[in-house]
GROMACS .gro file of C-alpha atoms in nm:
model
  363
    1MET     CA    1   1.517  -0.843  -0.004
    2THR     CA    2   1.881  -0.766  -0.075
    3GLY     CA    3   2.058  -1.047  -0.241
    4VAL     CA    4   1.737  -1.226  -0.339
    5ALA     CA    5   1.683  -1.300  -0.719
    6PRO     CA    6   1.397  -1.111  -0.885
    7LEU     CA    7   1.090  -1.323  -0.949
    8ARG     CA    8   1.068  -1.409  -1.319
    9VAL     CA    9   0.718  -1.316  -1.452
   10ALA     CA   10   0.528  -1.383  -1.776
   11VAL     CA   11   0.241  -1.146  -1.862
   12ILE     CA   12  -0.029  -1.327  -2.061
   13GLY     CA   13  -0.285  -1.104  -2.219
   14CYS     CA   14  -0.149  -0.781  -2.370
   15GLY     CA   15  -0.475  -0.578  -2.400
   16ASN     CA   16  -0.594  -0.256  -2.251
   17ILE     CA   17  -0.508  -0.328  -1.884
   18SER     CA   18  -0.161  -0.474  -1.943
   19GLY     CA   19   0.007  -0.139  -1.977
   20GLU     CA   20  -0.090  -0.048  -1.618
   21TYR     CA   21   0.053  -0.377  -1.483
   22LEU     CA   22   0.373  -0.360  -1.701
   23GLY     CA   23   0.435  -0.001  -1.594
   24THR     CA   24   0.442  -0.113  -1.235
   25LEU     CA   25   0.622  -0.442  -1.275
   26SER     CA   26   0.889  -0.329  -1.520
   27ALA     CA   27   1.000  -0.059  -1.271
   28ALA     CA   28   1.021  -0.293  -0.966
   29PRO     CA   29   1.361  -0.440  -0.884
   30THR     CA   30   1.206  -0.743  -0.716
   31VAL     CA   31   1.042  -0.865  -1.038
   32GLU     CA   32   1.185  -0.945  -1.383
   33VAL     CA   33   0.914  -0.938  -1.658
   34ALA     CA   34   1.049  -1.215  -1.886
   35TRP     CA   35   0.769  -1.253  -2.138
   36CYS     CA   36   0.479  -1.065  -2.294
   37ALA     CA   37   0.243  -1.322  -2.442
   38ASP     CA   38  -0.081  -1.302  -2.632
   39LEU     CA   39  -0.274  -1.492  -2.899
   40ASP     CA   40  -0.222  -1.171  -3.097
   41ARG     CA   41   0.152  -1.187  -3.155
   42ALA     CA   42   0.161  -0.824  -3.264
   43ALA     CA   43   0.008  -0.704  -2.938
   44ALA     CA   44   0.262  -0.907  -2.738
   45ALA     CA   45   0.543  -0.757  -2.949
   46ARG     CA   46   0.417  -0.403  -2.899
   47GLN     CA   47   0.402  -0.427  -2.524
   48ALA     CA   48   0.736  -0.609  -2.505
   49GLN     CA   49   0.904  -0.332  -2.698
   50ARG     CA   50   0.731  -0.056  -2.511
   51TYR     CA   51   0.830  -0.188  -2.162
   52GLY     CA   52   1.166  -0.342  -2.247
   53VAL     CA   53   1.062  -0.705  -2.201
   54GLY     CA   54   1.309  -0.951  -2.357
   55ARG     CA   55   1.073  -1.213  -2.503
   56HIS     CA   56   0.733  -1.213  -2.665
   57GLY     CA   57   0.511  -1.467  -2.834
   58LEU     CA   58   0.218  -1.701  -2.777
   59PRO     CA   59   0.093  -1.799  -2.428
   60ALA     CA   60   0.209  -2.162  -2.479
   61GLU     CA   61   0.560  -2.045  -2.549
   62ALA     CA   62   0.575  -1.846  -2.231
   63LEU     CA   63   0.440  -2.142  -2.027
   64ALA     CA   64   0.707  -2.364  -2.179
   65ASP     CA   65   0.983  -2.142  -2.032
   66ASP     CA   66   1.111  -2.327  -1.727
   67GLY     CA   67   1.256  -2.001  -1.599
   68VAL     CA   68   0.916  -1.837  -1.556
   69GLU     CA   69   0.800  -1.861  -1.189
   70LEU     CA   70   0.473  -1.666  -1.197
   71VAL     CA   71   0.215  -1.596  -1.464
   72VAL     CA   72   0.019  -1.264  -1.451
   73ASN     CA   73  -0.303  -1.359  -1.637
   74LEU     CA   74  -0.461  -1.051  -1.789
   75THR     CA   75  -0.679  -1.226  -2.050
   76SER     CA   76  -1.061  -1.166  -2.086
   77PRO     CA   77  -1.284  -1.311  -1.810
   78ALA     CA   78  -1.384  -1.623  -2.005
   79ALA     CA   79  -1.016  -1.709  -2.045
   80HIS     CA   80  -0.915  -1.654  -1.680
   81ALA     CA   81  -0.976  -2.008  -1.556
   82PRO     CA   82  -0.841  -2.202  -1.864
   83VAL     CA   83  -0.517  -1.985  -1.872
   84ALA     CA   84  -0.470  -2.013  -1.498
   85LYS     CA   85  -0.519  -2.388  -1.513
   86ALA     CA   86  -0.262  -2.424  -1.788
   87ALA     CA   87  -0.013  -2.212  -1.597
   88LEU     CA   88  -0.059  -2.411  -1.274
   89GLU     CA   89  -0.022  -2.733  -1.463
   90ALA     CA   90   0.308  -2.591  -1.607
   91GLY     CA   91   0.431  -2.538  -1.248
   92LYS     CA   92   0.380  -2.163  -1.233
   93HIS     CA   93   0.234  -1.951  -0.959
   94VAL     CA   94  -0.065  -1.747  -1.087
   95TRP     CA   95  -0.190  -1.399  -1.040
   96ASN     CA   96  -0.533  -1.353  -1.213
   97GLU     CA   97  -0.710  -1.043  -1.310
   98LYS     CA   98  -1.060  -1.039  -1.158
   99PRO     CA   99  -1.281  -1.225  -1.145
  100LEU     CA  100  -1.089  -1.544  -1.060
  101ALA     CA  101  -1.323  -1.740  -1.290
  102THR     CA  102  -1.671  -1.698  -1.442
  103ASP     CA  103  -1.827  -1.979  -1.236
  104LEU     CA  104  -1.770  -2.133  -0.896
  105ALA     CA  105  -1.682  -2.487  -1.018
  106ALA     CA  106  -1.396  -2.351  -1.223
  107SER     CA  107  -1.280  -2.128  -0.940
  108ALA     CA  108  -1.288  -2.415  -0.687
  109ALA     CA  109  -1.094  -2.635  -0.928
  110LEU     CA  110  -0.815  -2.376  -0.951
  111LEU     CA  111  -0.790  -2.359  -0.572
  112ALA     CA  112  -0.767  -2.735  -0.553
  113LEU     CA  113  -0.505  -2.750  -0.831
  114ALA     CA  114  -0.287  -2.485  -0.675
  115GLU     CA  115  -0.301  -2.665  -0.336
  116GLN     CA  116  -0.220  -2.995  -0.498
  117ARG     CA  117   0.084  -2.860  -0.684
  118GLY     CA  118   0.206  -2.648  -0.394
  119LEU     CA  119   0.169  -2.327  -0.592
  120ARG     CA  120   0.034  -1.973  -0.511
  121LEU     CA  121  -0.288  -1.840  -0.651
  122GLY     CA  122  -0.361  -1.470  -0.626
  123CYS     CA  123  -0.625  -1.246  -0.774
  124ALA     CA  124  -0.708  -0.880  -0.836
  125PRO     CA  125  -0.816  -0.631  -0.717
  126ASP     CA  126  -0.492  -0.519  -0.556
  127THR     CA  127  -0.636  -0.173  -0.501
  128VAL     CA  128  -0.729  -0.297  -0.155
  129LEU     CA  129  -0.353  -0.325  -0.079
  130GLY     CA  130  -0.298   0.054  -0.146
  131PRO     CA  131  -0.246   0.309   0.125
  132GLY     CA  132  -0.605   0.425   0.118
  133LEU     CA  133  -0.783   0.105   0.201
  134THR     CA  134  -0.497  -0.018   0.421
  135ALA     CA  135  -0.540   0.295   0.640
  136VAL     CA  136  -0.914   0.220   0.659
  137ARG     CA  137  -0.852  -0.141   0.764
  138GLU     CA  138  -0.605  -0.024   1.031
  139LEU     CA  139  -0.850   0.254   1.156
  140ILE     CA  140  -1.146   0.010   1.188
  141ALA     CA  141  -0.930  -0.263   1.349
  142ALA     CA  142  -0.819   0.001   1.610
  143GLY     CA  143  -1.184   0.065   1.694
  144GLY     CA  144  -1.209   0.396   1.501
  145ILE     CA  145  -1.583   0.352   1.428
  146GLY     CA  146  -1.679   0.127   1.711
  147THR     CA  147  -1.847  -0.196   1.603
  148PRO     CA  148  -1.888  -0.212   1.221
  149LEU     CA  149  -2.259  -0.232   1.144
  150THR     CA  150  -2.353  -0.144   0.785
  151ALA     CA  151  -2.222  -0.040   0.449
  152LEU     CA  152  -2.361   0.144   0.145
  153THR     CA  153  -2.186   0.130  -0.195
  154LEU     CA  154  -2.276   0.289  -0.528
  155MET     CA  155  -2.114   0.230  -0.872
  156GLN     CA  156  -2.312   0.369  -1.161
  157GLY     CA  157  -2.240   0.521  -1.495
  158PRO     CA  158  -2.345   0.485  -1.865
  159GLY     CA  159  -2.124   0.187  -1.925
  160PRO     CA  160  -1.792   0.101  -2.087
  161ASP     CA  161  -1.939   0.124  -2.443
  162VAL     CA  162  -1.897   0.502  -2.409
  163TRP     CA  163  -1.518   0.486  -2.353
  164HIS     CA  164  -1.364   0.142  -2.420
  165PRO     CA  165  -1.225   0.080  -2.769
  166ASN     CA  166  -1.346  -0.286  -2.769
  167PRO     CA  167  -1.615  -0.324  -2.499
  168ALA     CA  168  -1.790  -0.644  -2.614
  169PHE     CA  169  -1.656  -0.860  -2.328
  170PHE     CA  170  -1.799  -0.623  -2.066
  171PHE     CA  171  -2.145  -0.736  -2.170
  172GLN     CA  172  -2.083  -1.111  -2.166
  173PRO     CA  173  -2.092  -1.366  -1.880
  174GLY     CA  174  -1.823  -1.303  -1.627
  175ALA     CA  175  -1.846  -0.922  -1.666
  176GLY     CA  176  -2.133  -0.677  -1.662
  177PRO     CA  177  -2.131  -0.420  -1.372
  178LEU     CA  178  -2.156  -0.690  -1.110
  179PHE     CA  179  -1.863  -0.914  -1.215
  180ASP     CA  180  -1.653  -0.640  -1.361
  181MET     CA  181  -1.678  -0.367  -1.097
  182GLY     CA  182  -1.822  -0.570  -0.808
  183PRO     CA  183  -1.487  -0.721  -0.702
  184TYR     CA  184  -1.347  -0.378  -0.600
  185TYR     CA  185  -1.642  -0.311  -0.368
  186LEU     CA  186  -1.711  -0.658  -0.250
  187THR     CA  187  -1.342  -0.737  -0.174
  188THR     CA  188  -1.328  -0.414   0.032
  189LEU     CA  189  -1.632  -0.522   0.224
  190ALA     CA  190  -1.496  -0.875   0.276
  191LEU     CA  191  -1.175  -0.735   0.426
  192LEU     CA  192  -1.370  -0.501   0.661
  193PHE     CA  193  -1.668  -0.726   0.758
  194GLY     CA  194  -1.530  -1.083   0.708
  195PRO     CA  195  -1.712  -1.360   0.520
  196ALA     CA  196  -2.063  -1.317   0.383
  197GLU     CA  197  -2.350  -1.550   0.478
  198ARG     CA  198  -2.631  -1.472   0.227
  199ALA     CA  199  -2.727  -1.229  -0.049
  200VAL     CA  200  -3.036  -1.106  -0.231
  201SER     CA  201  -3.088  -0.885  -0.537
  202VAL     CA  202  -3.292  -0.757  -0.823
  203ALA     CA  203  -3.147  -0.701  -1.165
  204ARG     CA  204  -3.241  -0.546  -1.503
  205THR     CA  205  -3.105  -0.533  -1.856
  206SER     CA  206  -3.188  -0.198  -2.012
  207ARG     CA  207  -3.134  -0.288  -2.377
  208PRO     CA  208  -3.027  -0.591  -2.588
  209SER     CA  209  -2.730  -0.430  -2.748
  210ARG     CA  210  -2.482  -0.138  -2.707
  211THR     CA  211  -2.314   0.084  -2.967
  212VAL     CA  212  -1.938   0.141  -2.938
  213ALA     CA  213  -1.876   0.516  -2.912
  214ASN     CA  214  -1.493   0.537  -2.954
  215GLY     CA  215  -1.199   0.398  -3.143
  216PRO     CA  216  -1.185   0.191  -3.468
  217LEU     CA  217  -1.507   0.001  -3.379
  218ALA     CA  218  -1.710   0.314  -3.317
  219GLY     CA  219  -2.062   0.277  -3.458
  220THR     CA  220  -2.063  -0.106  -3.434
  221THR     CA  221  -2.303  -0.278  -3.195
  222VAL     CA  222  -2.228  -0.549  -2.931
  223PRO     CA  223  -2.484  -0.787  -2.783
  224VAL     CA  224  -2.568  -0.763  -2.411
  225ALA     CA  225  -2.594  -1.105  -2.241
  226VAL     CA  226  -2.587  -0.993  -1.876
  227PRO     CA  227  -2.782  -0.769  -1.637
  228THR     CA  228  -2.663  -0.408  -1.673
  229HIS     CA  229  -2.814  -0.296  -1.337
  230VAL     CA  230  -2.790  -0.489  -1.007
  231SER     CA  231  -2.926  -0.376  -0.672
  232GLY     CA  232  -2.847  -0.604  -0.384
  233MET     CA  233  -2.809  -0.668  -0.014
  234VAL     CA  234  -2.544  -0.892   0.162
  235GLU     CA  235  -2.545  -1.017   0.521
  236TYR     CA  236  -2.219  -1.102   0.695
  237ALA     CA  237  -2.131  -1.362   0.952
  238SER     CA  238  -2.008  -1.081   1.181
  239GLY     CA  239  -2.362  -0.931   1.187
  240ALA     CA  240  -2.289  -0.648   0.943
  241ALA     CA  241  -2.506  -0.583   0.646
  242ALA     CA  242  -2.440  -0.399   0.316
  243THR     CA  243  -2.661  -0.238   0.051
  244MET     CA  244  -2.517  -0.193  -0.299
  245ILE     CA  245  -2.584  -0.088  -0.659
  246PHE     CA  246  -2.380  -0.179  -0.963
  247SER     CA  247  -2.508  -0.019  -1.284
  248PHE     CA  248  -2.408   0.050  -1.647
  249ASP     CA  249  -2.740   0.225  -1.706
  250SER     CA  250  -2.701   0.566  -1.549
  251PRO     CA  251  -2.610   0.887  -1.731
  252LEU     CA  252  -2.498   1.012  -1.390
  253ASN     CA  253  -2.148   0.885  -1.295
  254ARG     CA  254  -2.119   0.795  -0.932
  255HIS     CA  255  -1.814   0.570  -0.879
  256GLY     CA  256  -1.616   0.498  -0.572
  257PHE     CA  257  -1.895   0.558  -0.324
  258VAL     CA  258  -1.837   0.346  -0.012
  259GLU     CA  259  -1.965   0.433   0.336
  260ILE     CA  260  -1.905   0.212   0.644
  261THR     CA  261  -2.114   0.284   0.953
  262GLY     CA  262  -2.023   0.169   1.294
  263SER     CA  263  -2.166   0.214   1.643
  264GLU     CA  264  -1.946   0.522   1.701
  265ALA     CA  265  -1.887   0.676   1.358
  266THR     CA  266  -1.934   0.663   0.981
  267LEU     CA  267  -1.648   0.646   0.734
  268ALA     CA  268  -1.661   0.767   0.377
  269LEU     CA  269  -1.388   0.557   0.205
  270PRO     CA  270  -1.163   0.629  -0.086
  271ASP     CA  271  -1.260   0.483  -0.423
  272PRO     CA  272  -1.195   0.105  -0.402
  273ASN     CA  273  -1.088   0.121  -0.774
  274ALA     CA  274  -0.794   0.344  -0.675
  275PHE     CA  275  -0.497   0.315  -0.445
  276GLY     CA  276  -0.508   0.634  -0.229
  277GLY     CA  277  -0.748   0.909  -0.139
  278THR     CA  278  -0.937   1.084   0.133
  279ILE     CA  279  -1.101   0.915   0.428
  280THR     CA  280  -1.378   1.114   0.600
  281ARG     CA  281  -1.490   1.017   0.949
  282TRP     CA  282  -1.808   1.145   1.103
  283PRO     CA  283  -1.812   1.069   1.477
  284LEU     CA  284  -2.149   1.021   1.641
  285GLY     CA  285  -2.273   1.370   1.762
  286ALA     CA  286  -2.002   1.563   1.587
  287ASP     CA  287  -2.079   1.880   1.390
  288THR     CA  288  -1.784   1.849   1.152
  289PRO     CA  289  -1.604   1.546   1.020
  290GLU     CA  290  -1.240   1.441   1.056
  291VAL     CA  291  -1.058   1.425   0.724
  292ILE     CA  292  -0.774   1.180   0.689
  293GLU     CA  293  -0.555   1.193   0.380
  294ALA     CA  294  -0.400   0.860   0.291
  295PRO     CA  295  -0.053   0.877   0.135
  296ALA     CA  296  -0.060   0.991  -0.230
  297ALA     CA  297  -0.077   0.697  -0.471
  298GLY     CA  298  -0.096   0.675  -0.847
  299ASN     CA  299  -0.231   0.387  -1.054
  300HIS     CA  300  -0.014   0.098  -0.935
  301ARG     CA  301  -0.193  -0.216  -1.065
  302GLY     CA  302   0.049  -0.489  -1.014
  303ILE     CA  303   0.127  -0.425  -0.644
  304GLY     CA  304  -0.054  -0.745  -0.564
  305VAL     CA  305   0.197  -0.928  -0.782
  306LEU     CA  306   0.485  -0.758  -0.599
  307ASP     CA  307   0.326  -0.857  -0.265
  308MET     CA  308   0.283  -1.211  -0.388
  309GLY     CA  309   0.644  -1.231  -0.513
  310ALA     CA  310   0.783  -1.098  -0.187
  311ALA     CA  311   0.564  -1.351   0.002
  312ILE     CA  312   0.682  -1.637  -0.210
  313ARG     CA  313   1.046  -1.543  -0.148
  314ALA     CA  314   0.987  -1.500   0.225
  315GLY     CA  315   0.764  -1.807   0.264
  316VAL     CA  316   0.473  -1.612   0.416
  317PRO     CA  317   0.116  -1.571   0.302
  318HIS     CA  318   0.034  -1.314   0.031
  319GLN     CA  319  -0.259  -1.070   0.092
  320ALA     CA  320  -0.477  -1.105  -0.217
  321GLY     CA  321  -0.524  -1.481  -0.205
  322GLY     CA  322  -0.729  -1.714  -0.417
  323ASP     CA  323  -0.957  -1.812  -0.133
  324LEU     CA  324  -1.057  -1.445  -0.083
  325ALA     CA  325  -1.128  -1.411  -0.460
  326HIS     CA  326  -1.330  -1.733  -0.468
  327HIS     CA  327  -1.539  -1.601  -0.178
  328VAL     CA  328  -1.603  -1.273  -0.353
  329LEU     CA  329  -1.696  -1.466  -0.671
  330GLU     CA  330  -1.950  -1.674  -0.469
  331VAL     CA  331  -2.101  -1.350  -0.343
  332MET     CA  332  -2.138  -1.220  -0.695
  333CYS     CA  333  -2.283  -1.554  -0.812
  334ALA     CA  334  -2.527  -1.541  -0.525
  335LEU     CA  335  -2.644  -1.191  -0.618
  336ASP     CA  336  -2.674  -1.297  -0.980
  337ARG     CA  337  -2.870  -1.614  -0.887
  338SER     CA  338  -3.097  -1.424  -0.645
  339ALA     CA  339  -3.208  -1.192  -0.923
  340THR     CA  340  -3.338  -1.501  -1.113
  341GLU     CA  341  -3.479  -1.696  -0.824
  342GLY     CA  342  -3.622  -1.411  -0.619
  343ARG     CA  343  -3.484  -1.524  -0.287
  344PHE     CA  344  -3.191  -1.501  -0.050
  345VAL     CA  345  -2.907  -1.726  -0.163
  346PRO     CA  346  -2.678  -1.870   0.107
  347ILE     CA  347  -2.294  -1.830   0.077
  348THR     CA  348  -2.089  -2.119   0.210
  349SER     CA  349  -1.722  -2.036   0.139
  350THR     CA  350  -1.491  -1.855   0.371
  351PHE     CA  351  -1.130  -1.724   0.386
  352PRO     CA  352  -0.868  -1.651   0.640
  353ALA     CA  353  -0.816  -1.290   0.731
  354PRO     CA  354  -0.513  -1.175   0.525
  355PRO     CA  355  -0.226  -0.987   0.697
  356VAL     CA  356  -0.233  -0.611   0.688
  357ARG     CA  357   0.097  -0.484   0.568
  358SER     CA  358   0.190  -0.187   0.352
  359THR     CA  359   0.280  -0.270  -0.003
  360THR     CA  360   0.553  -0.025  -0.108
  361LEU     CA  361   0.687   0.046  -0.449
  362ARG     CA  362   1.062   0.076  -0.460
  363ARG     CA  363   1.197   0.232  -0.769
   0.00000   0.00000   0.00000
């Protein structure tokens, strides 16, 4: 992209996750981070100073800057849709942290608004664009496991109240283990199996409140308004099926467990909440597995923004699109609804298969 002007970006939401994004974006020559914005002016000022960002202030001030082309929306889940809507209405492309919204109506409205305005809408997770899961997609597309048939995923631990300094939002609608961690696993499955058709689940809430363990709020309690354990099954239009657990109720940490079984082999995948890792392939009838090391990768949250920026400049589709995020949200909503209604819930949305291309970080 020699000779192409860097994409000017405003980061809105300067909380815990913003440092990971800003570390990636501020080092990339294809992007210029022009603003750090937050309702907490002090938080915006701290991140701007730390990452050498020229301007900081309130979200409305960043949105009023005609030079900003894309907004990276890192607010809390309840604010994802309102902030994205305001950014689209201001003529900016939008990259949202996951989930795209907390309900399907708001998500669909964002897709419609982006299309109406001729703007791009992208959404985390961008870990699926890292070398680990890119290698998995290429291997399966090349027939490396035969016909993909089933998946098993596990994500369990004691919950973010034991490590996060301000974990209240994790236990409110739009979060919980399903909506907070589910996008990593369900986006991976969507890219490997295609669109889902129906889902069923059971869910439990272990206790009505949680006690913050670390930081300045240690010892305070936060209310729990969502299920903290969800066990589900999803069927895909391709004929594949997946079994999954998402839990904040287990003293035993078991994160990043994803197995894909095909007619010829089973794959143990890298952690979908990371960018690289080890792929283990167990061929049918083999005594030992084949171990495939994906290229080393650190924590590069923000590569989805870089991919989106490059796609905007080139006039080609970006990989982590809003229609994919909307579909994953519908799967999560179906699992959530099934736990209440005690039945399979149909899933009607779909998405085009995104291109498979490596997303490199040039420093």
